[in-house]
Amino acid sequence: MAYRVCFVCTGNICRSPMAESVFRARVAEAGLDGLVEADSAGTGGWHEGDDADPRTVSVLDEHGYGTAHTARQFQPSWFGRLDLVIALDTDHLKALRRLAPTEEDARKVRLLRSYDPAAGADLDVPDPYYGGRDGFEECLEMVEAASAGLLDSAREHLEERPV
């Protein structure tokens, strides 16, 4: 059974699809396709059915990442099939933990930057939506920095699972 990760931001058109794309690339590079699966969603449904923000797409394309994406809203019923729910900022973390049907499900929710040892105390990935392209580049840098630690964590969980 695959280890399933879902990245969650507000509208699922900027930060979470970026994190999903980067993490999927890291999973493929590590030869873990099929063993680790990633997707993304938003805490709200404002952009449901939309493609990723064009600035997200261009930054990902320029750095060699895939960009196929359709926005959707996170559903509490998904907790049962997910191993890890990755929030992109503390507001998402709080919202997701409130949505969690059980305490065990609430423990599945973590901040992305908690997997980056160099992140310091501020673990939020700032929302680039209302700014310029620089914000999207900064978002990508933060996502890339945390992806290695997240991949290590996924590997550990895979090793602990019974065969």
mmCIF file of C-alpha atoms in Angstrom, residues 45-138:
data_model
loop_
_atom_site.group_PDB
_atom_site.id
_atom_site.type_symbol
_atom_site.label_atom_id
_atom_site.label_comp_id
_atom_site.label_asym_id
_atom_site.label_seq_id
_atom_site.Cartn_x
_atom_site.Cartn_y
_atom_site.Cartn_z
ATOM 1 C CA GLY A 45 -13.519 25.693 -2.752
ATOM 2 C CA TRP A 46 -13.193 29.117 -4.405
ATOM 3 C CA HIS A 47 -11.011 27.833 -7.247
ATOM 4 C CA GLU A 48 -12.372 24.290 -7.472
ATOM 5 C CA GLY A 49 -12.010 23.055 -11.061
ATOM 6 C CA ASP A 50 -9.473 25.743 -11.997
ATOM 7 C CA ASP A 51 -5.958 25.154 -13.261
ATOM 8 C CA ALA A 52 -2.987 26.261 -11.179
ATOM 9 C CA ASP A 53 -2.223 29.982 -11.174
ATOM 10 C CA PRO A 54 -0.293 30.861 -14.384
ATOM 11 C CA ARG A 55 2.590 32.213 -12.275
ATOM 12 C CA THR A 56 2.824 28.885 -10.448
ATOM 13 C CA VAL A 57 2.846 27.065 -13.777
ATOM 14 C CA SER A 58 5.559 29.276 -15.272
ATOM 15 C CA VAL A 59 7.848 29.011 -12.224
ATOM 16 C CA LEU A 60 7.421 25.234 -12.117
ATOM 17 C CA ASP A 61 7.990 24.909 -15.879
ATOM 18 C CA GLU A 62 11.142 27.022 -15.727
ATOM 19 C CA HIS A 63 12.545 24.752 -13.023
ATOM 20 C CA GLY A 64 11.659 21.503 -14.808
ATOM 21 C CA TYR A 65 8.624 20.406 -12.806
ATOM 22 C CA GLY A 66 5.317 19.046 -14.083
ATOM 23 C CA THR A 67 2.320 21.337 -13.905
ATOM 24 C CA ALA A 68 -0.839 19.335 -14.652
ATOM 25 C CA HIS A 69 -3.313 20.379 -11.949
ATOM 26 C CA THR A 70 -7.003 20.935 -11.219
ATOM 27 C CA ALA A 71 -7.949 22.666 -7.956
ATOM 28 C CA ARG A 72 -10.214 20.970 -5.439
ATOM 29 C CA GLN A 73 -11.331 21.430 -1.843
ATOM 30 C CA PHE A 74 -10.054 19.182 0.951
ATOM 31 C CA GLN A 75 -12.729 16.893 2.394
ATOM 32 C CA PRO A 76 -12.666 15.535 5.982
ATOM 33 C CA SER A 77 -13.494 12.063 4.652
ATOM 34 C CA TRP A 78 -10.042 11.960 3.003
ATOM 35 C CA PHE A 79 -8.253 11.648 6.350
ATOM 36 C CA GLY A 80 -8.966 7.921 6.429
ATOM 37 C CA ARG A 81 -7.006 7.248 3.236
ATOM 38 C CA LEU A 82 -4.151 9.690 3.873
ATOM 39 C CA ASP A 83 -1.003 9.068 5.872
ATOM 40 C CA LEU A 84 0.052 12.705 6.038
ATOM 41 C CA VAL A 85 -1.684 16.035 5.429
ATOM 42 C CA ILE A 86 0.802 18.834 4.804
ATOM 43 C CA ALA A 87 -0.351 22.365 5.604
ATOM 44 C CA LEU A 88 1.449 25.249 3.932
ATOM 45 C CA ASP A 89 0.877 27.704 6.786
ATOM 46 C CA THR A 90 -0.394 27.797 10.370
ATOM 47 C CA ASP A 91 -3.911 28.914 9.361
ATOM 48 C CA HIS A 92 -4.202 25.812 7.168
ATOM 49 C CA LEU A 93 -2.801 23.682 9.986
ATOM 50 C CA LYS A 94 -5.472 24.938 12.396
ATOM 51 C CA ALA A 95 -8.286 24.579 9.847
ATOM 52 C CA LEU A 96 -7.262 21.037 8.955
ATOM 53 C CA ARG A 97 -6.943 19.943 12.563
ATOM 54 C CA ARG A 98 -10.453 21.317 13.216
ATOM 55 C CA LEU A 99 -11.735 19.277 10.251
ATOM 56 C CA ALA A 100 -10.086 16.069 11.458
ATOM 57 C CA PRO A 101 -12.733 13.556 12.547
ATOM 58 C CA THR A 102 -10.445 11.964 15.166
ATOM 59 C CA GLU A 103 -7.438 12.880 17.270
ATOM 60 C CA GLU A 104 -5.404 10.362 15.257
ATOM 61 C CA ASP A 105 -6.379 12.186 12.056
ATOM 62 C CA ALA A 106 -5.433 15.545 13.595
ATOM 63 C CA ARG A 107 -1.943 14.156 14.291
ATOM 64 C CA LYS A 108 -1.526 13.503 10.555
ATOM 65 C CA VAL A 109 -1.469 17.267 9.887
ATOM 66 C CA ARG A 110 1.990 18.865 9.757
ATOM 67 C CA LEU A 111 3.508 22.080 8.447
ATOM 68 C CA LEU A 112 5.627 21.638 5.308
ATOM 69 C CA ARG A 113 8.535 23.737 6.543
ATOM 70 C CA SER A 114 8.808 21.618 9.692
ATOM 71 C CA TYR A 115 10.712 19.228 7.387
ATOM 72 C CA ASP A 116 13.348 21.892 6.625
ATOM 73 C CA PRO A 117 15.943 22.019 9.436
ATOM 74 C CA ALA A 118 17.103 25.448 8.232
ATOM 75 C CA ALA A 119 13.596 26.980 8.360
ATOM 76 C CA GLY A 120 13.933 28.509 11.812
ATOM 77 C CA ALA A 121 10.896 29.522 13.852
ATOM 78 C CA ASP A 122 8.673 30.813 11.017
ATOM 79 C CA LEU A 123 7.279 27.698 9.388
ATOM 80 C CA ASP A 124 4.733 29.399 7.113
ATOM 81 C CA VAL A 125 5.116 29.438 3.339
ATOM 82 C CA PRO A 126 3.844 32.947 2.502
ATOM 83 C CA ASP A 127 0.945 33.193 0.068
ATOM 84 C CA PRO A 128 2.343 34.562 -3.215
ATOM 85 C CA TYR A 129 -1.090 35.107 -4.817
ATOM 86 C CA TYR A 130 -1.383 38.861 -4.222
ATOM 87 C CA GLY A 131 2.233 39.671 -5.034
ATOM 88 C CA GLY A 132 4.599 39.464 -7.935
ATOM 89 C CA ARG A 133 6.589 36.672 -9.461
ATOM 90 C CA ASP A 134 9.286 36.950 -6.768
ATOM 91 C CA GLY A 135 6.830 35.522 -4.249
ATOM 92 C CA PHE A 136 6.338 32.437 -6.405
ATOM 93 C CA GLU A 137 10.094 31.955 -6.721
ATOM 94 C CA GLU A 138 10.438 32.293 -2.927
#
